[in-house]
Amino acid sequence: MLGVRPLLWPLTLLNLCLTVLGCTSEHFQENLSINTLQDGKVATKFTFTTLLRGATPRDPRTLDSEDESQHYTVFPLALGQILREYGVTELHLTLNAGNWNYDRWGYPEEKGVGTGAELWAWMGEGPTKTVDHRWRGLRNALAGLFCASLGSLDELRTTSPPQSFTPEGTLPDWGIPHKVRHAPLPSENVCTENLTPFLKLLPCKSLSGIASLLNPHRLFDADWHGMGVHVLWRKDEGIEMKLTFQSVFDPLRPASASTQAWSIHSLFDRTISQGCPVAQKSDVVVALPTSAVYAIKPEPPLIEGGAGIYDVNTVEKPLDIKMMFADQFSFRKSKPCPELTYQRQLYPALEYHSNSTPFSVKRTLRGSSQAWGQLSVVITNQRDTTVHALYLETMPWLIQFYIHTLEARVDGVIKDGIITNITYIPSVPHSRPTTFQAMLSIPPRTTVDITMDVTKAFLRYTEHPPDAQRGWDLPPAIFTPMELGNNGSFLPQDGRIYTPTLLVDLATPDFSMPYNVIIFTCTLTAAIFGNVFNLLTRKFLLVYIDPDKTQ
Amino acid sequence: MDPPPTSTLRDPGTLFFQKDGIRRSIISSYWAAIILSLPLWWYFTSIERLTLPSSRVQQLAQQHLTLPISVCIEANTSLVNQVQSILTARIAQEPQRWRGLAVRLEAKAICDKSESETYSIISNNGPPYIRDRRLYFPLDEPNSPLQLVNTLSSLLVPYSSSSDPEHRVVQYSPHYRLAFSLLNEDAAAGGAVMNWNILGSIESHIKPILSRLSPLHNFTIESQVQFHAPLAFSPYPLEGDHSYGIKPSDLTVFVNSAEWTLSSSSSNDPVLHFILFIPSIRRRPLRILLSDDTPSASYAFLLPQWGGIVIHNPPPGYLNNDEFSPTEHHSVFSSFSTQLLALLGAPPLPHEITRSTTDRASLSDWQLDALIRRRALENAQGSQDTLQSIVKLVDQIENMPVGEDVRDDIEDALIALANMYESSSTSLRQAFAYSAQSFGLASRAFFNPGMLALLYFPAEHKYAVYTPLFASALTPIFVAALREFLAWKRARRAKNERKAS
């Protein structure tokens, strides 16, 4: 029976869609890809894709009238309601923890890996309900849905950088302008309370199919983990919703482990015991190592493009894929260096890997003062060609840039022509963040050091967060690799590089101060006012002392 | 005591700033500054409390809405008088049930059926039936007046005071969301219903009711399917056949809101849930147990003010991909439509009455009118109660701000109430619309978030700030003024004495 069911599936769905009038067919597929990384880690990525075939986003001009009924089979109603209520054309929400190491791990399969929460959406401008109005509603609704503090992605953090966040789907041609809104929240902590609502959006929750591997105990123990919700519209297909969960595990973490061997059970502490009945495609894709001796159990039924593919619906269950390596894992050494210490030889720096990103970035905030500092971005081009990248800073107003101090140095010498096409929207204290965008051209095999002076804001008493002494998290800078087109214009390449977040220490008052202030003011008033008032109103008299009486 | 003329010191009393007048004007200028700044202080620290039209609210609260019902009987006057006297006795017996209604009977040879809101009773042999607002009733039999009064009261006031003991009927709202959910307990185990013809079933079973109820409410319909909807308790295995049962005590915890994603995140409209629950193949058939643990014949139950649930057990041998048949749809959606009517308070027809076959609407005019009358009376009462509560609350809590929006809402609610009283004698629908408007405005005023703003800022905090700041400055000013006053008094007395002597 198990073997027959998957074959019957597409037929039944087709049959149902023919009988049901006006049925927008819904298509659900799930995928798990497992890759071994060059530094011994194992990257996994869950993708759950729901396609609402033939559906279109809600036209913002119809927001005032009654919406059409929403009927879904596998698409989550809770998310559908939010998308239609606020007329959202494209939505991307990511909640990540940890820093993605581009140099070692290369590009992630899913682009949005900035630390903390990041939300960006494309919306059409409506006649009565503006984009900003709906953006506020959207982030509050998502905050409620995902139990995340997305509500604080307010005007202090929202920017609209259209070049770095180009729509990944199609924008409908309604004859109205579409606008992007983007807001990062680097201080957001991602944990189980965010995963639970995420799982509820899946048709099979975490009870069957690939999603049953989403075990919070293991996922949140990983070196890096992040979830994402992506909704976009493709003109000829319909609305696509993609839920992703990426994580980077370290099989070498236990002291006893010497090989990179992993199994589904060792990674997730679970196995796939039953298929998800609504998944039309349910694949586990394991990238097969190219340069190591390994054994994989069970043998993949299908090998395609260097990856073993297991169809969960047909494969024997419970499914527990085991990958074993013959040799002990060793880091690839960059150059044999006998003068290095023993420690350095054991854990040498990794050599640059050609699969990695074209350049590596380090961003730091220098200076010990609480009033000013210097933002420094060090970019190393690892390629033999000039690399172009769009550099975007969306800085809260706490940090204000001095653009005239912007300098690019190569080997300590100021060099022109590296920073071009600057777009700068200065911040407005207490309300708007800075948007700084520049095109960088990094010569081959060089390290460019970009510096800019900044001031740190002095906050109002009420603007400090409850844990003021901890400092403020600053959002990551975003680099988009660009390609020089034929006509001299830049075209964005696929990929986005997030730098790690920064923590800035602003001048914080002693919060027990107000009462002391009252007491001091009171004492001073009493002393000064009393004296002045007395002098003004005192009656001076001559007192004559009768010498006879005193004697 | 005169100074000795030999003194070399200058008398300070001769200095210009040591004159009494100057000193007094210094002190009085301090006082003037304090007094002049008082209104400013008052303006900046007072809470905006607009006066509410309390007297009008109290006055309206004394009034009660009365909806006239005129019935025309095609019979002679003596019969109508008989009916009238029985009806009057009945109303006196059950005043609560007939509250707010004024029935006026009228005898006519031929009733004018074009008159929109008048009910007509037409003599007819055979079993009674209704069509539109007409009742065909045998009037020639000896006990027909009593029969007629019985039938009329169950048609006109189908709600007895004890008809809704469980508070099943949801509170009135102009807009509801109807959420239909197909929940499979465990689809992975097989035998699940994967898809349903929701659009067709809504079109055939739910839409007719909604269009009939459109004068009362607007509806948004949405639906979803879930494939894993576990129960929070374990059904009880029944002896004998391999069936499982849900005890009456478990029905109250049947909805597993932690696991079933039913809540809506984007609107505040009240939601009525309709759930088709497909038990896991391992626990079929699942039945509802009566209090004596015997299985009930029904597979559906209603959660008061929340929604309705239908349990459906697919036949044995049903596969995941099998079609959910039209007959199954029909039985499920018939239950849903009954539950919907019950939740919205639509009265059932008395069992002795049948509907005319030409009358195709899902609810007869008699039922719909009774529902509208009930909602109008409820809303009028609710609106008056809410307005009274606001006035009382604002009187009681002196720190509660009352802004312009609250006052405007209350004013508008009062206007709507006045309009309702005015139109109650002419048009039921109009009166209902005003009552709904007034209730909505009164509730909005009551729940205005601006009224909570300063509620939790106690006066003690103010004094805590003021006292240390001003006590130290005010004390010398007070003392100086007092001393000066006493000195002035003493000087005057001395002057008078001097004059007298």
PDB file of N, CA, C and O in Angstrom, chain A residues 9 12 16 21 66 69-73 78 81 200 204-205 207-208 274 277-278 518 522 526 529 533 537-540 542 544, chain B residues 3 10 12 18 23 27 30 188 194-195 199 220-228 258-259 264-266 321 468 472-473 476-477 480:
ATOM      1  N   TRP A   9      -1.169   9.944  -5.788  1.00  0.00           N
ATOM      2  CA  TRP A   9      -1.333  11.298  -5.281  1.00  0.00           C
ATOM      3  C   TRP A   9      -1.598  12.376  -6.332  1.00  0.00           C
ATOM      4  O   TRP A   9      -2.626  13.034  -6.263  1.00  0.00           O
ATOM      5  N   THR A  12      -5.033  12.137  -7.868  1.00  0.00           N
ATOM      6  CA  THR A  12      -6.149  12.547  -7.027  1.00  0.00           C
ATOM      7  C   THR A  12      -6.265  14.052  -6.976  1.00  0.00           C
ATOM      8  O   THR A  12      -7.348  14.613  -7.063  1.00  0.00           O
ATOM      9  N   LEU A  16      -9.383  16.224  -8.014  1.00  0.00           N
ATOM     10  CA  LEU A  16     -10.094  17.126  -7.118  1.00  0.00           C
ATOM     11  C   LEU A  16     -10.186  18.518  -7.712  1.00  0.00           C
ATOM     12  O   LEU A  16     -11.199  19.179  -7.635  1.00  0.00           O
ATOM     13  N   LEU A  21     -14.781  23.770  -8.325  1.00  0.00           N
ATOM     14  CA  LEU A  21     -14.799  24.949  -9.180  1.00  0.00           C
ATOM     15  C   LEU A  21     -13.909  26.030  -8.557  1.00  0.00           C
ATOM     16  O   LEU A  21     -13.938  26.283  -7.372  1.00  0.00           O
ATOM     17  N   GLU A  66     -14.139  44.918   1.025  1.00  0.00           N
ATOM     18  CA  GLU A  66     -14.147  43.579   1.624  1.00  0.00           C
ATOM     19  C   GLU A  66     -13.268  42.639   0.803  1.00  0.00           C
ATOM     20  O   GLU A  66     -13.331  42.617  -0.418  1.00  0.00           O
ATOM     21  N   SER A  69     -12.880  35.680   0.023  1.00  0.00           N
ATOM     22  CA  SER A  69     -12.703  34.621   1.021  1.00  0.00           C
ATOM     23  C   SER A  69     -11.377  33.917   0.800  1.00  0.00           C
ATOM     24  O   SER A  69     -10.912  33.782  -0.323  1.00  0.00           O
ATOM     25  N   GLN A  70     -10.796  33.466   1.895  1.00  0.00           N
ATOM     26  CA  GLN A  70      -9.535  32.746   1.784  1.00  0.00           C
ATOM     27  C   GLN A  70      -9.764  31.291   2.126  1.00  0.00           C
ATOM     28  O   GLN A  70     -10.226  30.965   3.216  1.00  0.00           O
ATOM     29  N   HIS A  71      -9.462  30.439   1.172  1.00  0.00           N
ATOM     30  CA  HIS A  71      -9.612  29.005   1.408  1.00  0.00           C
ATOM     31  C   HIS A  71      -8.298  28.334   1.076  1.00  0.00           C
ATOM     32  O   HIS A  71      -7.825  28.420  -0.049  1.00  0.00           O
ATOM     33  N   TYR A  72      -7.700  27.715   2.057  1.00  0.00           N
ATOM     34  CA  TYR A  72      -6.401  27.094   1.852  1.00  0.00           C
ATOM     35  C   TYR A  72      -6.434  25.634   2.271  1.00  0.00           C
ATOM     36  O   TYR A  72      -7.192  25.263   3.171  1.00  0.00           O
ATOM     37  N   THR A  73      -5.601  24.850   1.620  1.00  0.00           N
ATOM     38  CA  THR A  73      -5.457  23.462   2.033  1.00  0.00           C
ATOM     39  C   THR A  73      -4.134  23.258   2.757  1.00  0.00           C
ATOM     40  O   THR A  73      -4.109  22.795   3.886  1.00  0.00           O
ATOM     41  N   ALA A  78      -3.050  31.482   8.868  1.00  0.00           N
ATOM     42  CA  ALA A  78      -2.597  32.584   9.733  1.00  0.00           C
ATOM     43  C   ALA A  78      -1.698  33.546   8.958  1.00  0.00           C
ATOM     44  O   ALA A  78      -1.804  34.765   9.117  1.00  0.00           O
ATOM     45  N   GLN A  81      -3.736  35.413   6.049  1.00  0.00           N
ATOM     46  CA  GLN A  81      -4.524  36.543   6.555  1.00  0.00           C
ATOM     47  C   GLN A  81      -3.658  37.796   6.665  1.00  0.00           C
ATOM     48  O   GLN A  81      -4.078  38.876   6.262  1.00  0.00           O
ATOM     49  N   LYS A 200       4.030  25.435  13.257  1.00  0.00           N
ATOM     50  CA  LYS A 200       2.579  25.403  13.063  1.00  0.00           C
ATOM     51  C   LYS A 200       2.182  25.865  11.671  1.00  0.00           C
ATOM     52  O   LYS A 200       1.057  25.651  11.246  1.00  0.00           O
ATOM     53  N   CYS A 204       2.417  19.521   7.908  1.00  0.00           N
ATOM     54  CA  CYS A 204       2.597  18.322   8.724  1.00  0.00           C
ATOM     55  C   CYS A 204       3.220  18.636  10.070  1.00  0.00           C
ATOM     56  O   CYS A 204       3.723  17.742  10.754  1.00  0.00           O
ATOM     57  N   LYS A 205       3.230  19.919  10.439  1.00  0.00           N
ATOM     58  CA  LYS A 205       3.831  20.365  11.706  1.00  0.00           C
ATOM     59  C   LYS A 205       5.184  19.685  11.876  1.00  0.00           C
ATOM     60  O   LYS A 205       5.933  19.579  10.918  1.00  0.00           O
ATOM     61  N   LEU A 207       5.343  16.509  12.924  1.00  0.00           N
ATOM     62  CA  LEU A 207       4.886  15.166  13.288  1.00  0.00           C
ATOM     63  C   LEU A 207       5.150  14.118  12.222  1.00  0.00           C
ATOM     64  O   LEU A 207       5.200  12.930  12.519  1.00  0.00           O
ATOM     65  N   SER A 208       5.268  14.542  10.988  1.00  0.00           N
ATOM     66  CA  SER A 208       5.577  13.549   9.960  1.00  0.00           C
ATOM     67  C   SER A 208       6.396  14.216   8.867  1.00  0.00           C
ATOM     68  O   SER A 208       6.476  15.445   8.798  1.00  0.00           O
ATOM     69  N   GLN A 274       7.742   8.447   9.337  1.00  0.00           N
ATOM     70  CA  GLN A 274       6.609   8.415   8.408  1.00  0.00           C
ATOM     71  C   GLN A 274       6.654   9.632   7.496  1.00  0.00           C
ATOM     72  O   GLN A 274       7.151  10.679   7.876  1.00  0.00           O
ATOM     73  N   PRO A 277       1.855  13.122   4.344  1.00  0.00           N
ATOM     74  CA  PRO A 277       0.948  12.679   3.273  1.00  0.00           C
ATOM     75  C   PRO A 277       0.632  13.748   2.236  1.00  0.00           C
ATOM     76  O   PRO A 277       0.171  13.423   1.152  1.00  0.00           O
ATOM     77  N   VAL A 278       0.850  15.019   2.532  1.00  0.00           N
ATOM     78  CA  VAL A 278       0.508  16.046   1.550  1.00  0.00           C
ATOM     79  C   VAL A 278       1.698  16.511   0.733  1.00  0.00           C
ATOM     80  O   VAL A 278       1.529  17.289  -0.197  1.00  0.00           O
ATOM     81  N   ILE A 518      16.391  65.249  43.090  1.00  0.00           N
ATOM     82  CA  ILE A 518      15.326  65.948  43.823  1.00  0.00           C
ATOM     83  C   ILE A 518      15.855  66.383  45.188  1.00  0.00           C
ATOM     84  O   ILE A 518      15.680  67.531  45.604  1.00  0.00           O
ATOM     85  N   CYS A 522      16.463  70.249  46.284  1.00  0.00           N
ATOM     86  CA  CYS A 522      15.703  70.708  47.434  1.00  0.00           C
ATOM     87  C   CYS A 522      16.624  71.396  48.428  1.00  0.00           C
ATOM     88  O   CYS A 522      16.344  72.516  48.890  1.00  0.00           O
ATOM     89  N   ALA A 526      16.617  75.370  49.297  1.00  0.00           N
ATOM     90  CA  ALA A 526      16.419  75.821  50.670  1.00  0.00           C
ATOM     91  C   ALA A 526      17.550  76.762  51.065  1.00  0.00           C
ATOM     92  O   ALA A 526      17.307  77.844  51.604  1.00  0.00           O
ATOM     93  N   PHE A 529      17.755  80.037  48.095  1.00  0.00           N
ATOM     94  CA  PHE A 529      16.535  80.836  48.086  1.00  0.00           C
ATOM     95  C   PHE A 529      16.291  81.440  49.460  1.00  0.00           C
ATOM     96  O   PHE A 529      15.989  82.619  49.584  1.00  0.00           O
ATOM     97  N   PHE A 533      16.097  85.412  50.001  1.00  0.00           N
ATOM     98  CA  PHE A 533      14.808  85.929  50.433  1.00  0.00           C
ATOM     99  C   PHE A 533      14.936  86.641  51.780  1.00  0.00           C
ATOM    100  O   PHE A 533      14.372  87.713  51.976  1.00  0.00           O
ATOM    101  N   THR A 537      14.131  90.683  52.627  1.00  0.00           N
ATOM    102  CA  THR A 537      12.996  91.076  53.451  1.00  0.00           C
ATOM    103  C   THR A 537      13.344  91.322  54.917  1.00  0.00           C
ATOM    104  O   THR A 537      12.478  91.660  55.705  1.00  0.00           O
ATOM    105  N   ARG A 538      14.607  91.170  55.264  1.00  0.00           N
ATOM    106  CA  ARG A 538      14.947  91.334  56.686  1.00  0.00           C
ATOM    107  C   ARG A 538      14.887  92.810  57.083  1.00  0.00           C
ATOM    108  O   ARG A 538      15.262  93.686  56.319  1.00  0.00           O
ATOM    109  N   LYS A 539      14.435  92.990  58.270  1.00  0.00           N
ATOM    110  CA  LYS A 539      14.385  94.361  58.796  1.00  0.00           C
ATOM    111  C   LYS A 539      15.579  94.548  59.726  1.00  0.00           C
ATOM    112  O   LYS A 539      15.738  93.818  60.702  1.00  0.00           O
ATOM    113  N   PHE A 540      16.430  95.485  59.327  1.00  0.00           N
ATOM    114  CA  PHE A 540      17.597  95.744  60.176  1.00  0.00           C
ATOM    115  C   PHE A 540      17.272  96.847  61.170  1.00  0.00           C
ATOM    116  O   PHE A 540      16.678  97.867  60.803  1.00  0.00           O
ATOM    117  N   LEU A 542      18.754  99.082  64.693  1.00  0.00           N
ATOM    118  CA  LEU A 542      19.860  99.350  65.601  1.00  0.00           C
ATOM    119  C   LEU A 542      19.401  99.005  67.002  1.00  0.00           C
ATOM    120  O   LEU A 542      18.314  99.393  67.431  1.00  0.00           O
ATOM    121  N   TYR A 544      20.233  99.360  70.751  1.00  0.00           N
ATOM    122  CA  TYR A 544      21.081 100.114  71.692  1.00  0.00           C
ATOM    123  C   TYR A 544      21.152  99.367  72.995  1.00  0.00           C
ATOM    124  O   TYR A 544      20.138  98.943  73.531  1.00  0.00           O
TER     125      TYR A 544
ATOM    126  N   PRO B   3      16.540 106.771  69.842  1.00  0.00           N
ATOM    127  CA  PRO B   3      17.989 106.601  69.858  1.00  0.00           C
ATOM    128  C   PRO B   3      18.653 107.815  70.524  1.00  0.00           C
ATOM    129  O   PRO B   3      18.168 108.945  70.382  1.00  0.00           O
ATOM    130  N   ARG B  10      24.580 104.965  61.462  1.00  0.00           N
ATOM    131  CA  ARG B  10      23.443 105.428  60.687  1.00  0.00           C
ATOM    132  C   ARG B  10      22.264 104.522  60.977  1.00  0.00           C
ATOM    133  O   ARG B  10      22.405 103.298  61.041  1.00  0.00           O
ATOM    134  N   PRO B  12      19.514 102.153  60.236  1.00  0.00           N
ATOM    135  CA  PRO B  12      19.117 101.387  59.033  1.00  0.00           C
ATOM    136  C   PRO B  12      17.691 101.685  58.614  1.00  0.00           C
ATOM    137  O   PRO B  12      17.335 101.485  57.459  1.00  0.00           O
ATOM    138  N   GLN B  18      14.967  99.663  53.372  1.00  0.00           N
ATOM    139  CA  GLN B  18      14.502  99.185  54.666  1.00  0.00           C
ATOM    140  C   GLN B  18      13.146  99.767  55.034  1.00  0.00           C
ATOM    141  O   GLN B  18      12.646  99.566  56.124  1.00  0.00           O
ATOM    142  N   ARG B  23       9.635  96.563  51.597  1.00  0.00           N
ATOM    143  CA  ARG B  23       9.694  95.173  52.043  1.00  0.00           C
ATOM    144  C   ARG B  23       8.382  94.453  51.761  1.00  0.00           C
ATOM    145  O   ARG B  23       8.334  93.339  51.289  1.00  0.00           O
ATOM    146  N   ILE B  27       7.637  91.142  49.362  1.00  0.00           N
ATOM    147  CA  ILE B  27       6.922  89.925  49.779  1.00  0.00           C
ATOM    148  C   ILE B  27       5.686  89.710  48.921  1.00  0.00           C
ATOM    149  O   ILE B  27       5.408  88.611  48.434  1.00  0.00           O
ATOM    150  N   TYR B  30       6.417  88.255  45.512  1.00  0.00           N
ATOM    151  CA  TYR B  30       6.578  86.793  45.538  1.00  0.00           C
ATOM    152  C   TYR B  30       5.228  86.106  45.489  1.00  0.00           C
ATOM    153  O   TYR B  30       4.993  85.163  44.744  1.00  0.00           O
ATOM    154  N   ALA B 188      -0.991  11.181   8.674  1.00  0.00           N
ATOM    155  CA  ALA B 188       0.098  10.296   8.266  1.00  0.00           C
ATOM    156  C   ALA B 188      -0.262   8.831   8.503  1.00  0.00           C
ATOM    157  O   ALA B 188       0.287   7.942   7.854  1.00  0.00           O
ATOM    158  N   MET B 194      -8.202  14.602   2.775  1.00  0.00           N
ATOM    159  CA  MET B 194      -7.144  15.535   2.419  1.00  0.00           C
ATOM    160  C   MET B 194      -7.680  16.812   1.799  1.00  0.00           C
ATOM    161  O   MET B 194      -6.975  17.804   1.726  1.00  0.00           O
ATOM    162  N   ASN B 195      -8.884  16.787   1.276  1.00  0.00           N
ATOM    163  CA  ASN B 195      -9.390  17.938   0.564  1.00  0.00           C
ATOM    164  C   ASN B 195     -10.903  17.894   0.643  1.00  0.00           C
ATOM    165  O   ASN B 195     -11.480  16.827   0.709  1.00  0.00           O
ATOM    166  N   LEU B 199     -15.838  25.298  -1.243  1.00  0.00           N
ATOM    167  CA  LEU B 199     -16.512  26.388  -1.961  1.00  0.00           C
ATOM    168  C   LEU B 199     -17.936  26.006  -2.321  1.00  0.00           C
ATOM    169  O   LEU B 199     -18.879  26.751  -2.094  1.00  0.00           O
ATOM    170  N   THR B 220     -17.184  37.339   6.907  1.00  0.00           N
ATOM    171  CA  THR B 220     -16.023  36.967   6.103  1.00  0.00           C
ATOM    172  C   THR B 220     -15.848  35.471   6.315  1.00  0.00           C
ATOM    173  O   THR B 220     -15.896  35.001   7.450  1.00  0.00           O
ATOM    174  N   ILE B 221     -15.663  34.756   5.219  1.00  0.00           N
ATOM    175  CA  ILE B 221     -15.508  33.310   5.340  1.00  0.00           C
ATOM    176  C   ILE B 221     -14.080  32.943   5.028  1.00  0.00           C
ATOM    177  O   ILE B 221     -13.475  33.493   4.108  1.00  0.00           O
ATOM    178  N   GLU B 222     -13.531  32.035   5.786  1.00  0.00           N
ATOM    179  CA  GLU B 222     -12.200  31.529   5.472  1.00  0.00           C
ATOM    180  C   GLU B 222     -12.161  30.050   5.840  1.00  0.00           C
ATOM    181  O   GLU B 222     -12.976  29.579   6.635  1.00  0.00           O
ATOM    182  N   SER B 223     -11.239  29.330   5.237  1.00  0.00           N
ATOM    183  CA  SER B 223     -11.167  27.908   5.552  1.00  0.00           C
ATOM    184  C   SER B 223      -9.737  27.435   5.506  1.00  0.00           C
ATOM    185  O   SER B 223      -8.878  28.040   4.862  1.00  0.00           O
ATOM    186  N   GLN B 224      -9.474  26.376   6.223  1.00  0.00           N
ATOM    187  CA  GLN B 224      -8.148  25.785   6.203  1.00  0.00           C
ATOM    188  C   GLN B 224      -8.267  24.289   6.439  1.00  0.00           C
ATOM    189  O   GLN B 224      -9.294  23.800   6.900  1.00  0.00           O
ATOM    190  N   VAL B 225      -7.215  23.592   6.094  1.00  0.00           N
ATOM    191  CA  VAL B 225      -7.149  22.147   6.312  1.00  0.00           C
ATOM    192  C   VAL B 225      -5.910  21.882   7.129  1.00  0.00           C
ATOM    193  O   VAL B 225      -4.858  22.461   6.870  1.00  0.00           O
ATOM    194  N   GLN B 226      -6.032  21.043   8.138  1.00  0.00           N
ATOM    195  CA  GLN B 226      -4.840  20.640   8.891  1.00  0.00           C
ATOM    196  C   GLN B 226      -4.742  19.134   8.895  1.00  0.00           C
ATOM    197  O   GLN B 226      -5.759  18.436   8.926  1.00  0.00           O
ATOM    198  N   PHE B 227      -3.518  18.666   8.886  1.00  0.00           N
ATOM    199  CA  PHE B 227      -3.298  17.231   8.726  1.00  0.00           C
ATOM    200  C   PHE B 227      -2.835  16.568  10.013  1.00  0.00           C
ATOM    201  O   PHE B 227      -2.811  15.360  10.113  1.00  0.00           O
ATOM    202  N   HIS B 228      -2.459  17.386  10.975  1.00  0.00           N
ATOM    203  CA  HIS B 228      -2.092  16.831  12.274  1.00  0.00           C
ATOM    204  C   HIS B 228      -2.738  17.698  13.330  1.00  0.00           C
ATOM    205  O   HIS B 228      -2.290  18.801  13.586  1.00  0.00           O
ATOM    206  N   ALA B 258      -3.735  24.793  21.846  1.00  0.00           N
ATOM    207  CA  ALA B 258      -2.276  24.878  21.810  1.00  0.00           C
ATOM    208  C   ALA B 258      -1.725  24.267  20.524  1.00  0.00           C
ATOM    209  O   ALA B 258      -0.747  24.751  19.970  1.00  0.00           O
ATOM    210  N   GLU B 259      -2.365  23.210  20.032  1.00  0.00           N
ATOM    211  CA  GLU B 259      -1.833  22.510  18.866  1.00  0.00           C
ATOM    212  C   GLU B 259      -2.537  22.909  17.570  1.00  0.00           C
ATOM    213  O   GLU B 259      -1.951  22.832  16.507  1.00  0.00           O
ATOM    214  N   SER B 264      -6.954  33.859  14.747  1.00  0.00           N
ATOM    215  CA  SER B 264      -6.683  34.786  13.660  1.00  0.00           C
ATOM    216  C   SER B 264      -5.773  35.867  14.193  1.00  0.00           C
ATOM    217  O   SER B 264      -5.884  36.290  15.328  1.00  0.00           O
ATOM    218  N   SER B 265      -4.832  36.293  13.373  1.00  0.00           N
ATOM    219  CA  SER B 265      -3.852  37.243  13.893  1.00  0.00           C
ATOM    220  C   SER B 265      -4.026  38.624  13.305  1.00  0.00           C
ATOM    221  O   SER B 265      -3.275  39.519  13.634  1.00  0.00           O
ATOM    222  N   SER B 266      -4.961  38.811  12.420  1.00  0.00           N
ATOM    223  CA  SER B 266      -4.967  40.096  11.738  1.00  0.00           C
ATOM    224  C   SER B 266      -6.236  40.905  11.958  1.00  0.00           C
ATOM    225  O   SER B 266      -6.360  41.979  11.413  1.00  0.00           O
ATOM    226  N   ASN B 321      -6.491   9.223  -0.386  1.00  0.00           N
ATOM    227  CA  ASN B 321      -6.784   9.909  -1.630  1.00  0.00           C
ATOM    228  C   ASN B 321      -8.243   9.783  -2.055  1.00  0.00           C
ATOM    229  O   ASN B 321      -8.619  10.230  -3.110  1.00  0.00           O
ATOM    230  N   PRO B 468       9.372  68.062  48.291  1.00  0.00           N
ATOM    231  CA  PRO B 468      10.763  68.474  48.510  1.00  0.00           C
ATOM    232  C   PRO B 468      11.133  69.704  47.701  1.00  0.00           C
ATOM    233  O   PRO B 468      11.970  70.509  48.128  1.00  0.00           O
ATOM    234  N   SER B 472      10.644  73.703  50.764  1.00  0.00           N
ATOM    235  CA  SER B 472      11.796  74.477  51.236  1.00  0.00           C
ATOM    236  C   SER B 472      11.705  75.934  50.801  1.00  0.00           C
ATOM    237  O   SER B 472      12.217  76.823  51.472  1.00  0.00           O
ATOM    238  N   ALA B 473      11.066  76.201  49.677  1.00  0.00           N
ATOM    239  CA  ALA B 473      10.959  77.575  49.205  1.00  0.00           C
ATOM    240  C   ALA B 473       9.726  78.262  49.781  1.00  0.00           C
ATOM    241  O   ALA B 473       9.753  79.454  50.073  1.00  0.00           O
ATOM    242  N   PRO B 476       9.759  79.819  53.938  1.00  0.00           N
ATOM    243  CA  PRO B 476      10.175  81.195  54.256  1.00  0.00           C
ATOM    244  C   PRO B 476       9.194  82.244  53.761  1.00  0.00           C
ATOM    245  O   PRO B 476       8.970  83.256  54.446  1.00  0.00           O
ATOM    246  N   ILE B 477       8.603  82.015  52.598  1.00  0.00           N
ATOM    247  CA  ILE B 477       7.666  83.002  52.052  1.00  0.00           C
ATOM    248  C   ILE B 477       6.459  83.131  52.965  1.00  0.00           C
ATOM    249  O   ILE B 477       6.016  84.236  53.299  1.00  0.00           O
ATOM    250  N   ALA B 480       7.508  84.828  56.274  1.00  0.00           N
ATOM    251  CA  ALA B 480       7.759  86.252  56.092  1.00  0.00           C
ATOM    252  C   ALA B 480       6.442  87.012  55.992  1.00  0.00           C
ATOM    253  O   ALA B 480       6.276  88.082  56.605  1.00  0.00           O
TER     254      ALA B 480
END
